[in-house]
């Protein structure tokens, strides 16, 4: 009889715990986007991208080579920054072939 009561108690507790943990991402209060040069390109309590989609699908459109960091709490978000969208980083220059020597004669 004690095992049945324990299971009846444990199931709602586990469900409440799971609901609380899954909802923590929605409570984030500060979003910061760092550009490829590690400079802050965006900081705000509002997300810079649609968080219902995967970040690898949305972030490169506004910050190529950048990364998004977010946390609960508003420390640092009182001074908002928005330099988005960032330009795509310039591709590395391809090595050039040495110039052909002109024939002497």
Coordinates of N, CA and C in Angstrom, one line a residue:
X1 N 0.8 -1.2 0.0 CA 0.0 0.0 0.0 C 0.9 1.3 0.0
X2 N 2.0 1.2 0.7 CA 2.9 2.4 0.7 C 3.5 2.7 -0.6
X3 N 3.8 1.7 -1.4 CA 4.4 1.9 -2.7 C 3.4 2.6 -3.6
X4 N 2.1 2.3 -3.6 CA 1.1 2.9 -4.4 C 1.0 4.4 -4.1
X5 N 1.0 4.7 -2.8 CA 0.9 6.1 -2.4 C 2.1 6.9 -2.8
X6 N 3.2 6.3 -2.7 CA 4.5 6.9 -3.1 C 4.5 7.2 -4.6
X7 N 4.0 6.3 -5.4 CA 3.9 6.5 -6.8 C 2.9 7.6 -7.2
X8 N 1.8 7.6 -6.5 CA 0.8 8.7 -6.7 C 1.3 10.1 -6.4
X9 N 2.2 10.1 -5.4 CA 2.8 11.4 -5.0 C 4.0 11.8 -6.0
X10 N 4.7 10.8 -6.4 CA 5.9 11.0 -7.2 C 5.5 11.5 -8.6
X11 N 4.5 11.0 -9.2 CA 4.1 11.3 -10.5 C 3.8 12.8 -10.7
X12 N 3.0 13.4 -9.8 CA 2.7 14.9 -10.0 C 4.0 15.7 -9.7
X13 N 4.8 15.3 -8.8 CA 6.0 16.0 -8.5 C 6.9 16.0 -9.7
X14 N 7.1 14.8 -10.3 CA 7.9 14.7 -11.5 C 7.4 15.5 -12.6
X15 N 6.1 15.6 -12.8 CA 5.5 16.4 -13.9 C 5.7 17.9 -13.6
X16 N 5.6 18.3 -12.4 CA 5.8 19.7 -12.1 C 7.2 20.1 -12.3
X17 N 8.1 19.2 -11.9 CA 9.6 19.5 -12.0 C 9.9 19.6 -13.5
X18 N 9.4 18.7 -14.3 CA 9.7 18.7 -15.7 C 9.1 19.9 -16.4
X19 N 7.9 20.4 -16.0 CA 7.3 21.6 -16.6 C 8.2 22.8 -16.2
X20 N 8.6 22.8 -14.9 CA 9.4 24.0 -14.5 C 10.8 24.0 -15.2
X21 N 11.4 22.9 -15.5 CA 12.7 22.9 -16.2 C 12.5 23.3 -17.6
X22 N 11.5 22.8 -18.3 CA 11.3 23.0 -19.7 C 10.9 24.5 -19.9
X23 N 10.3 25.2 -19.0 CA 9.9 26.5 -19.2 C 11.0 27.5 -18.9
X24 N 12.1 27.1 -18.4 CA 13.1 28.1 -18.0 C 13.7 28.9 -19.1
X25 N 13.8 28.3 -20.3 CA 14.4 29.0 -21.5 C 13.5 30.2 -21.8
X26 N 12.2 30.1 -21.6 CA 11.2 31.1 -21.9 C 11.4 32.3 -21.0
X27 N 12.0 32.1 -19.8 CA 12.2 33.2 -18.8 C 13.4 34.0 -19.0
X28 N 14.2 33.7 -20.0 CA 15.5 34.4 -20.2 C 15.2 35.9 -20.4
X29 N 16.0 36.7 -19.8 CA 15.7 38.1 -19.7 C 16.8 38.9 -20.4
X30 N 17.9 38.3 -20.9 CA 18.9 39.1 -21.5 C 19.5 38.2 -22.7
X31 N 19.5 38.8 -23.9 CA 20.0 38.1 -25.0 C 21.2 39.0 -25.6
X32 N 22.3 38.3 -25.8 CA 23.5 39.0 -26.3 C 24.0 38.2 -27.5
X33 N 24.2 38.9 -28.6 CA 24.8 38.3 -29.8 C 26.2 38.9 -30.0
X34 N 27.2 38.0 -30.0 CA 28.6 38.3 -30.3 C 28.9 38.1 -31.7
X35 N 29.6 39.0 -32.4 CA 30.0 38.9 -33.8 C 31.2 38.0 -33.9
X36 N 31.6 37.7 -35.1 CA 32.8 36.8 -35.2 C 34.1 37.4 -34.6
X37 N 34.1 38.7 -34.4 CA 35.2 39.3 -33.8 C 35.1 39.4 -32.3
X38 N 34.1 38.8 -31.7 CA 33.8 38.7 -30.3 C 33.3 40.1 -29.7
X39 N 32.9 41.0 -30.6 CA 32.3 42.3 -30.2 C 30.8 42.1 -30.0
X40 N 30.3 42.8 -29.0 CA 28.8 42.7 -28.8 C 28.1 43.4 -29.9
X41 N 27.3 42.7 -30.6 CA 26.5 43.3 -31.8 C 25.0 43.5 -31.4
X42 N 24.6 42.9 -30.3 CA 23.2 43.0 -29.9 C 23.1 42.6 -28.4
X43 N 22.3 43.5 -27.7 CA 22.1 43.1 -26.3 C 20.7 43.7 -26.0
X44 N 19.8 42.9 -25.5 CA 18.4 43.3 -25.2 C 17.6 42.3 -24.5
X45 N 16.6 42.7 -23.8 CA 15.7 41.7 -23.2 C 14.8 41.0 -24.2
X46 N 14.8 41.5 -25.4 CA 14.0 40.8 -26.5 C 14.9 39.9 -27.4
X47 N 14.5 38.7 -27.7 CA 15.3 37.9 -28.5 C 15.5 38.4 -29.9
X48 N 16.7 38.3 -30.5 CA 17.0 38.9 -31.8 C 16.5 38.0 -32.9
X49 N 16.2 36.8 -32.6 CA 15.7 35.8 -33.7 C 14.5 35.1 -33.2
X50 N 13.8 34.4 -34.0 CA 12.6 33.6 -33.7 C 13.1 32.4 -32.9
X51 N 12.9 32.3 -31.6 CA 13.3 31.2 -30.8 C 12.5 29.9 -31.0
X52 N 11.5 30.0 -31.8 CA 10.7 28.7 -32.0 C 11.4 27.9 -33.1
X53 N 12.4 28.5 -33.8 CA 13.2 27.8 -34.8 C 14.6 27.5 -34.2
X54 N 15.3 26.6 -34.8 CA 16.7 26.3 -34.4 C 17.6 27.5 -34.6
X55 N 18.5 27.7 -33.7 CA 19.4 28.9 -33.8 C 20.3 28.8 -35.0
X56 N 20.7 27.6 -35.4 CA 21.6 27.5 -36.6 C 20.9 27.8 -37.9
X57 N 19.5 27.9 -37.8 CA 18.8 28.3 -39.0 C 18.6 29.8 -39.0
X58 N 18.5 30.5 -37.9 CA 18.2 31.9 -37.9 C 19.3 32.8 -37.6
X59 N 20.2 32.5 -36.7 CA 21.3 33.4 -36.3 C 22.2 33.8 -37.5
X60 N 22.6 32.8 -38.3 CA 23.5 33.2 -39.4 C 23.0 34.3 -40.4
X61 N 21.7 34.4 -40.4 CA 21.1 35.4 -41.3 C 21.3 36.8 -40.8
X62 N 21.4 37.0 -39.5 CA 21.7 38.3 -38.9 C 23.1 38.5 -38.4
X63 N 23.7 37.5 -38.0 CA 25.1 37.5 -37.5 C 25.9 36.4 -38.0
X64 N 26.4 36.4 -39.2 CA 27.2 35.3 -39.8 C 28.5 35.1 -38.9
X65 N 28.7 33.9 -38.5 CA 29.9 33.7 -37.7 C 29.7 34.1 -36.2
X66 N 28.6 34.6 -35.9 CA 28.3 35.0 -34.5 C 27.8 34.0 -33.6
X67 N 27.6 34.3 -32.3 CA 27.0 33.4 -31.4 C 26.0 34.2 -30.5
X68 N 25.0 33.5 -30.0 CA 23.9 34.0 -29.2 C 24.1 33.4 -27.8
X69 N 24.1 34.3 -26.8 CA 24.2 33.9 -25.4 C 23.0 34.5 -24.7
X70 N 22.3 33.7 -23.9 CA 21.2 34.3 -23.1 C 21.1 33.7 -21.7
X71 N 20.6 34.4 -20.8 CA 20.5 34.0 -19.4 C 19.3 34.6 -18.7
X72 N 18.9 34.1 -17.6 CA 17.9 34.6 -16.8 C 18.5 35.8 -16.0
X73 N 17.8 36.8 -15.8 CA 18.3 38.0 -15.1 C 18.5 39.1 -16.1
X74 N 18.6 40.3 -15.6 CA 18.7 41.5 -16.6 C 20.0 42.2 -16.4
X75 N 21.0 41.6 -15.7 CA 22.3 42.3 -15.5 C 22.9 42.6 -16.9
X76 N 23.2 43.8 -17.1 CA 23.9 44.2 -18.4 C 22.9 44.6 -19.5
X77 N 21.6 44.2 -19.4 CA 20.7 44.5 -20.4 C 20.1 45.9 -20.4
X78 N 20.4 46.6 -19.3 CA 19.8 48.0 -19.2 C 20.3 48.9 -20.3
X79 N 21.5 48.6 -20.9 CA 22.0 49.4 -22.0 C 21.9 48.6 -23.2
X80 N 20.9 48.8 -24.0 CA 20.6 48.0 -25.2 C 21.5 48.4 -26.3
X81 N 21.9 47.4 -27.1 CA 22.8 47.6 -28.3 C 22.1 46.8 -29.5
X82 N 22.1 47.5 -30.6 CA 21.5 46.7 -31.8 C 22.3 47.2 -33.0
X83 N 23.3 46.4 -33.4 CA 24.1 46.6 -34.6 C 23.8 45.5 -35.7
X84 N 22.6 44.9 -35.6 CA 22.3 43.8 -36.5 C 21.5 44.4 -37.7
X85 N 21.6 43.8 -38.9 CA 22.4 42.6 -39.2 C 23.8 42.9 -39.4
X86 N 24.7 42.0 -39.1 CA 26.1 42.1 -39.4 C 26.4 41.7 -40.8
X87 N 27.4 42.2 -41.4 CA 27.8 41.8 -42.7 C 28.5 40.4 -42.6
X88 N 28.4 39.6 -43.6 CA 29.1 38.4 -43.7 C 30.6 38.6 -43.7
X89 N 31.4 37.8 -42.9 CA 32.8 38.0 -42.9 C 33.4 37.8 -44.3
X90 N 34.4 38.6 -44.7 CA 35.0 38.5 -46.0 C 35.7 37.2 -46.1
X91 N 35.5 36.5 -47.3 CA 36.2 35.3 -47.5 C 37.7 35.5 -47.5
X92 N 38.4 34.5 -47.1 CA 39.9 34.6 -47.2 C 40.4 34.7 -48.6
X93 N 41.3 35.5 -48.9 CA 41.8 35.7 -50.2 C 42.5 34.4 -50.7
X94 N 42.3 34.0 -51.9 CA 42.9 32.9 -52.4 C 44.4 33.2 -52.8
X95 N 45.3 32.3 -52.5 CA 46.7 32.6 -52.9 C 46.8 32.8 -54.4
X96 N 47.6 33.8 -54.8 CA 47.7 34.1 -56.2 C 49.0 33.4 -56.7
X97 N 48.9 33.1 -58.0 CA 50.1 32.4 -58.6 C 51.1 33.5 -58.8
X98 N 52.4 33.1 -58.7 CA 53.5 34.1 -59.0 C 53.4 34.6 -60.4
X99 N 53.7 35.9 -60.6 CA 53.7 36.5 -61.9 C 54.7 35.8 -62.8
X100 N 54.3 35.6 -64.1 CA 55.2 35.0 -65.0 C 56.3 36.0 -65.4
X101 N 57.5 35.5 -65.5 CA 58.7 36.3 -65.8 C 58.7 36.6 -67.3
X102 N 58.9 37.8 -67.7 CA 59.0 38.1 -69.1 C 60.3 37.6 -69.7
X103 N 60.2 37.1 -70.8 CA 61.5 36.6 -71.5 C 62.4 37.7 -71.9
X104 N 63.7 37.5 -71.7 CA 64.6 38.5 -72.1 C 65.2 38.2 -73.5
X105 N 65.3 39.1 -74.3 CA 65.9 38.8 -75.5 C 65.8 39.7 -76.6

